[in-house]
Coordinates of C-alpha atoms and ligand atoms in Angstrom, one line a residue:
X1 CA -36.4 7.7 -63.1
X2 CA -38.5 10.7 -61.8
X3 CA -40.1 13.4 -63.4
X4 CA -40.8 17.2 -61.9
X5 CA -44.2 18.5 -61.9
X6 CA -43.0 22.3 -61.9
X7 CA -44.6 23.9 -64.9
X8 CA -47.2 22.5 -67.7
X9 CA -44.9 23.6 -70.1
X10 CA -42.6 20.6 -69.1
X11 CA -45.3 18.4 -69.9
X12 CA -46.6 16.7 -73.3
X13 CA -50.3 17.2 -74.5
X14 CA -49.6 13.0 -73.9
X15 CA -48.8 13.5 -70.7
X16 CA -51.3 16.2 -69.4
X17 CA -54.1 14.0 -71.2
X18 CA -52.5 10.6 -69.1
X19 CA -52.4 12.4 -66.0
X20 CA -56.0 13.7 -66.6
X21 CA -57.2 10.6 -67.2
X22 CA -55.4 8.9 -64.4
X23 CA -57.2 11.2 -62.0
X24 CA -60.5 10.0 -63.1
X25 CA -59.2 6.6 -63.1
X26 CA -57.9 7.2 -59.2
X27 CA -61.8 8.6 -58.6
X28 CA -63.3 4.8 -59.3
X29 CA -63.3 1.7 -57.2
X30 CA -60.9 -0.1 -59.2
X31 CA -58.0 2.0 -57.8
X32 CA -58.9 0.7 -54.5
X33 CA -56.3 -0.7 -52.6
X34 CA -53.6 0.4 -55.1
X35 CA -50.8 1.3 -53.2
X36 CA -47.7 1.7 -55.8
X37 CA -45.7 4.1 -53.3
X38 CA -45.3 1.6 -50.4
X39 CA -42.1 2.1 -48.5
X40 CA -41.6 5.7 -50.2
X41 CA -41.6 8.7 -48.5
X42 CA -43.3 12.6 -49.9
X43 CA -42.7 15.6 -48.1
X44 CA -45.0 18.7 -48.6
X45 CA -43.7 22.1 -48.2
X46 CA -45.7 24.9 -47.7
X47 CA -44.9 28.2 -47.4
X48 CA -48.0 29.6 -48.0
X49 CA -51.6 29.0 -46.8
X50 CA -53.7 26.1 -48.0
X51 CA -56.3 23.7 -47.1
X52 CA -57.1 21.9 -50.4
X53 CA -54.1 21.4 -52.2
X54 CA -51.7 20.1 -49.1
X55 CA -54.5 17.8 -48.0
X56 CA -55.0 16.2 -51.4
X57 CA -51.1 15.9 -51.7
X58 CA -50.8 14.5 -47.8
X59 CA -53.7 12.4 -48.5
X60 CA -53.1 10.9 -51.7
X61 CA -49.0 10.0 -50.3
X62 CA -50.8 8.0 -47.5
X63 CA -53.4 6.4 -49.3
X64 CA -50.9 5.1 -52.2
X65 CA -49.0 3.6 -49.5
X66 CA -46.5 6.3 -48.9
X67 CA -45.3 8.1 -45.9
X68 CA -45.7 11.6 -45.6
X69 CA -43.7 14.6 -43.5
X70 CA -44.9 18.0 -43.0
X71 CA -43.2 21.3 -43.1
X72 CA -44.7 25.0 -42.2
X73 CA -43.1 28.2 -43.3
X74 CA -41.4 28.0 -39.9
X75 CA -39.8 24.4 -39.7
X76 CA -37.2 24.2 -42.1
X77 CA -33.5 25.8 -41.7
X78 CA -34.2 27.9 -44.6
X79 CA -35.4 30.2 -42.3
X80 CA -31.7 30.6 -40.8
X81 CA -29.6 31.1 -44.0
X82 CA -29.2 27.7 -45.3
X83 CA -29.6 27.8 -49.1
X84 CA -33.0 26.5 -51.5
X85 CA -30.2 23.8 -53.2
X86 CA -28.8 23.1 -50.2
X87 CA -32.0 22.0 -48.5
X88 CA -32.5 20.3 -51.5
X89 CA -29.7 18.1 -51.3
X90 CA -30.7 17.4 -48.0
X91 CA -33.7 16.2 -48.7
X92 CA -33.1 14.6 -51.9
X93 CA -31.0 11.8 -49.9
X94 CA -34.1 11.1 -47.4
X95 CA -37.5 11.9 -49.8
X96 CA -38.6 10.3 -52.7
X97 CA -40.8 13.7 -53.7
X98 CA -41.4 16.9 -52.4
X99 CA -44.9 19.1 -52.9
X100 CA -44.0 22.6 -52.5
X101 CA -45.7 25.4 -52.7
X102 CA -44.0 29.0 -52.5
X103 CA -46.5 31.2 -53.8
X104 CA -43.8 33.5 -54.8
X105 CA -40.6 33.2 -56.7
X106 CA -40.6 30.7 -59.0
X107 CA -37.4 30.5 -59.1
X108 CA -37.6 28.4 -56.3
X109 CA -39.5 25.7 -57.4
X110 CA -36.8 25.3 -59.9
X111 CA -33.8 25.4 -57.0
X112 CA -35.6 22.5 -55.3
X113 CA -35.9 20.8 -58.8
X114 CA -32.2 21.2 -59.2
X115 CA -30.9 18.1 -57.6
X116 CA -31.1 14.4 -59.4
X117 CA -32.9 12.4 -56.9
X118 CA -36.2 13.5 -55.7
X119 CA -39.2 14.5 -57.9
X120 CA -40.4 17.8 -56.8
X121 CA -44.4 19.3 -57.6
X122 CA -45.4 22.7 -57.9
X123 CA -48.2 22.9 -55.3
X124 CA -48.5 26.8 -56.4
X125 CA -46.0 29.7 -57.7
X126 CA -46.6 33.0 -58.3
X127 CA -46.4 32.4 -61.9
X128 CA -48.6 29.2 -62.3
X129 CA -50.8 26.2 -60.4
X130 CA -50.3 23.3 -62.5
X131 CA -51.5 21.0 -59.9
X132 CA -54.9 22.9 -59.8
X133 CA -55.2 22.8 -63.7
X134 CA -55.0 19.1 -63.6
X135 CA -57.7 18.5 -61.3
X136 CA -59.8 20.9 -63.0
X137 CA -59.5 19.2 -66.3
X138 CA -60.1 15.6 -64.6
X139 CA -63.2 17.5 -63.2
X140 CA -64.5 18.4 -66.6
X141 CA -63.0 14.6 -67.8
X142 CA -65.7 13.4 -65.5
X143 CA -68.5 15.7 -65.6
X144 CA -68.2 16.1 -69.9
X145 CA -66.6 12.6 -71.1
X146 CA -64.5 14.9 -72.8
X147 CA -62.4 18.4 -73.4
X148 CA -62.2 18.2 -77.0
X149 CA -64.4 21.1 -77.8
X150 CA -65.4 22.3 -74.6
X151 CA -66.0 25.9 -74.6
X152 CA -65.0 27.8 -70.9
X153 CA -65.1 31.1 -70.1
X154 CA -62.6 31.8 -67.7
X155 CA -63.9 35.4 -65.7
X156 CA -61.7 37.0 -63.4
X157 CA -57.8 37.7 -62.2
X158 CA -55.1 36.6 -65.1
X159 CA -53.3 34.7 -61.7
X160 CA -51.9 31.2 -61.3
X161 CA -54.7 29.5 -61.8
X162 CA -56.2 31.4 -65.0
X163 CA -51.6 30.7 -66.5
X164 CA -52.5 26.8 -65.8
X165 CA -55.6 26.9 -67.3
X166 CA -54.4 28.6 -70.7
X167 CA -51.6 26.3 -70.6
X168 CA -53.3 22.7 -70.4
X169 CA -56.8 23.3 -71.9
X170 CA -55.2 24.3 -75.6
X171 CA -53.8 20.7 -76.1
X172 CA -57.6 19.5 -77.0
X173 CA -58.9 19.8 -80.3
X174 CA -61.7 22.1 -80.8
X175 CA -61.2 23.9 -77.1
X176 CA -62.0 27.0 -76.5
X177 CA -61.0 29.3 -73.9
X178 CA -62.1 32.8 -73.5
X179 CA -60.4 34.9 -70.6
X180 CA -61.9 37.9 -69.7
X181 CA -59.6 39.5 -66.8
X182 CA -60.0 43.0 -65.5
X183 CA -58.0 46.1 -67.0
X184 CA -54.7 46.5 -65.6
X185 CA -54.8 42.5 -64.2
X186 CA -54.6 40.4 -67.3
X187 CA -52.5 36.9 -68.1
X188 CA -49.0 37.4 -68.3
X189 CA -48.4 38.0 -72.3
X190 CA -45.6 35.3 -72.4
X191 CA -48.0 33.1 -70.9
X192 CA -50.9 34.3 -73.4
X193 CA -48.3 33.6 -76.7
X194 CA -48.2 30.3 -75.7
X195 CA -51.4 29.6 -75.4
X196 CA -52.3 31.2 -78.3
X197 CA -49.3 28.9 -80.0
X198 CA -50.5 25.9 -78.2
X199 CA -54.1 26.6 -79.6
X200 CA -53.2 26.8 -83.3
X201 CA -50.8 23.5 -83.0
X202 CA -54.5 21.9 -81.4
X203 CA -57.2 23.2 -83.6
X204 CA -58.3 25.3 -80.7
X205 CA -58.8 28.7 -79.6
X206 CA -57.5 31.0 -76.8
X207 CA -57.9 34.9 -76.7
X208 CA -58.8 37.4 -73.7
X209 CA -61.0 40.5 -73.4
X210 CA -61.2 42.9 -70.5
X211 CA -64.9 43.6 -71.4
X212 CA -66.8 41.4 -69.8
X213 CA -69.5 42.0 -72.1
X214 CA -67.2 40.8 -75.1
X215 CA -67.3 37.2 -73.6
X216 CA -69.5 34.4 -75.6
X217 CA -72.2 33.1 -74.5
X218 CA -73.7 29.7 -74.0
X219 CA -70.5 28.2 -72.7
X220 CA -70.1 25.1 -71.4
X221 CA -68.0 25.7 -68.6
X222 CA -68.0 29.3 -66.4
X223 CA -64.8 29.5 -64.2
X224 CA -63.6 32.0 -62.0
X225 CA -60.9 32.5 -59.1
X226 CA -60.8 34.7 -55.9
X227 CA -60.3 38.1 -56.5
X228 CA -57.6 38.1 -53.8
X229 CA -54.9 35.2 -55.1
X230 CA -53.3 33.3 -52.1
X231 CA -50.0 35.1 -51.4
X232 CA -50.8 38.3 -52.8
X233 CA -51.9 42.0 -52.8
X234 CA -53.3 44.6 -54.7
X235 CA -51.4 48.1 -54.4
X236 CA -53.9 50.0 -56.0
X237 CA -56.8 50.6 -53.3
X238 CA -59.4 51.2 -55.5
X239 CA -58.9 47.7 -57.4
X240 CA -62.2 46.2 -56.1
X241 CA -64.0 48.6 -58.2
X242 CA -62.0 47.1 -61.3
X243 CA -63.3 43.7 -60.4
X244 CA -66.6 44.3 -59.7
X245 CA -67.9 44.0 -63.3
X246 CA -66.5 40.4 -63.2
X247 CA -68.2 38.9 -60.4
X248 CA -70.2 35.6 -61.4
X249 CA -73.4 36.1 -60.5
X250 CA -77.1 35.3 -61.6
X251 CA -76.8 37.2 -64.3
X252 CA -73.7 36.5 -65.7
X253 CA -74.9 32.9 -65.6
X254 CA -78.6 33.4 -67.7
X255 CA -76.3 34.3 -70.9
X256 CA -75.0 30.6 -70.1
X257 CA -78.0 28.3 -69.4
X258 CA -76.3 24.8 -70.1
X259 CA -73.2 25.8 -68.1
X260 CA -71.6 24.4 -65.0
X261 CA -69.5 26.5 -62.7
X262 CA -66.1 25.9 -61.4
X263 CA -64.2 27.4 -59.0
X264 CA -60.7 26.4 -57.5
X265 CA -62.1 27.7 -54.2
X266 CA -61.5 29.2 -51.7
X267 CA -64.5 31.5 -52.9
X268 CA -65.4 34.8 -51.5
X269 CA -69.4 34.7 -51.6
X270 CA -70.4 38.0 -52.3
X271 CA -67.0 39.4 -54.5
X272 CA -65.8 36.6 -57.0
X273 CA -68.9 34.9 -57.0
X274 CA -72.3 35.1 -55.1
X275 CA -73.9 32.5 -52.9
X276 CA -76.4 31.3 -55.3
X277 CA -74.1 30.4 -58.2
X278 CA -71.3 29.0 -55.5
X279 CA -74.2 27.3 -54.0
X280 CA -76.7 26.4 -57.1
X281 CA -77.5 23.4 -59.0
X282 CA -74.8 24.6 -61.8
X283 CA -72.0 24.3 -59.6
X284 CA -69.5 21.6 -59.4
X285 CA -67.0 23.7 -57.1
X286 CA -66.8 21.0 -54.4
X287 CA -66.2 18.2 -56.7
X288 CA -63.9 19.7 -58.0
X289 CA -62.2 20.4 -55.1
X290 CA -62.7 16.3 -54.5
X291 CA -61.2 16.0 -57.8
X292 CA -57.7 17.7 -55.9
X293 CA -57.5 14.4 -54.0
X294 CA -57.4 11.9 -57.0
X295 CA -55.6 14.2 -59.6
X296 CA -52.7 14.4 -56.9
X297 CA -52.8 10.4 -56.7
X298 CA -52.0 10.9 -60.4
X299 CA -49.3 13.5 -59.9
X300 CA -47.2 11.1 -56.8
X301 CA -47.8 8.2 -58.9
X302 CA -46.5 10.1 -62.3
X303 CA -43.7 12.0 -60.7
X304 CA -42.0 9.0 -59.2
X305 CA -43.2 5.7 -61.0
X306 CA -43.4 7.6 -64.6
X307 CA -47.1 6.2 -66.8
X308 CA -48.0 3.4 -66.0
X309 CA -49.4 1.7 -68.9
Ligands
CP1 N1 -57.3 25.8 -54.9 C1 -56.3 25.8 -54.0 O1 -55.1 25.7 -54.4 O2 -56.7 25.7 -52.7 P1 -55.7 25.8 -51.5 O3 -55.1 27.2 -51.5 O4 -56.6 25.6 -50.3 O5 -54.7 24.7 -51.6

């Protein structure tokens, strides 16, 4: 029986902490040569740029033992009226999963869901990346040992990324996780709520601040996004002023000495973030984009198998 990876809120704080750990598990030599998904076949869909996440899913199908098939925006007869479900019972009857990323309505993810046969993934929607939150929290799994009582601040756009983020990291005990997102470009507030319910249910706590300077200090973790989310734009043109006062730079990082930064990359150096903190002994951006690779072992393996222990 398959499962859907469309939304964190599908998910059980048992299953995002399995799926966390399997990633680390997939980042160790034991998982050599483990190749569950022999015979099977993922497709990845992509409608919308990427380099990490496709890879990771593309890679991960063929190292687990899977075959993989490619589609651009272009490729499939979407593009000439055929319907999402219909496409999905298409495919359905020739794929064992499909990683899809729209990067706008999410209404589509849930289409492709629709049919009984084939596990689909969120590889990115407009409203969430749950794929990216998982690797992030398998990234602090390994750098930590933990995420019980981690404290991140999360600086920058209220996007995807920042909706994952507030939806995993409240299942740990003791997290906390401040957001502080520009005027005007904040979380979602539906997406906030829950958080906020998620955190009380956990011990933990999750609020947001559009001053900068009302962050904490001496974090753990400092986290930011691009300023320009994949698949979207600003119609305000003054909006890079708004940001400007969130960019992670030197001196954001002295009020957190003992803090590593993440990034889900790709960075702009010089607007989210500046070359020495991208580039500095703090940051764990590239392993974290490493992290991509094994998490989505842990996805394939999840969506199609189900836990395996
Ligand atoms: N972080 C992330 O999703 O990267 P890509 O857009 O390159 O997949």
């Amino acid at each position: 029986m398959h499962s859907h990876m469309t939304s964190l809120r599908h998910l059980s704080d048992r299953d995002v902490d399995y799926l966390v750990r399997r990633g680390a598990w997939f980042a160790g030599p034991e998982s050599r040569g483990h190749r569950p998904l022999a015979d099977l076949v993922v497709g990845g869909f992509f409608r919308a740029t990427s380099t990490r996440t496709r890879t990771a899913f593309a890679s991960a199908a063929l190292r687990l033992g899977a075959g993989h098939v490619a589609y651009g925006p272009e490729d499939l007869q979407l593009n000439t009226g055929e319907s999402m479900e219909d496409t999905a019972r298409v495919l359905a009857r020739m794929l064992d999963a499909l990683v899809v990323r729209t990067a706008g309505d999410p209404r589509e993810v849930e289409a492709l869901a629709g049919q009984g046969r084939m596990a689909v993934v969120n590889a990115m929607s407009a409203d969430e990346h749950p794929t990216q939150a998982l690797a992030d929290l398998t990234t602090m799994w390994r750098h930590f040992g933990r995420i019980a009582g981690l404290r991140i601040l999360y600086v920058g756009e209220g996007n995807n990324t920042a909706a994952a983020l507030a939806l995993a990291l409240p299942r740990y005990a003791g997290v906390s996780l401040c957001l502080a997102t520009p005027p005007g470009y904040g979380l979602d507030a539906e997406i906030l709520a829950e958080a906020v319910r998620l955190a009380k249910e956990h011990d933990a706590s999750v609020w947001e601040t559009h001053d900068p300077a009302d962050a904490p200090g001496g974090v753990d973790v400092v986290y930011t996004t691009r300023w320009q989310t994949t698949g979207t734009s600003k119609p305000d043109p003054d909006w890079r002023a708004v940001f400007a006062p969130f960019q992670v730079n030197r001196a954001l990082m002295a009020r957190h000495q003992e803090a590593v930064f993440m990034h889900d990359l790709p960075a702009h150096r010089g607007e989210d973030v500046t070359a020495e903190v991208l580039d500095g002994a703090a940051s764990i951006a590239f392993d974290q984009a490493e992290n991509k690779a094994h998490s989505a072992k842990a996805v394939l393996e999840w969506c199609i198998l189900g836990r395996n222990e």
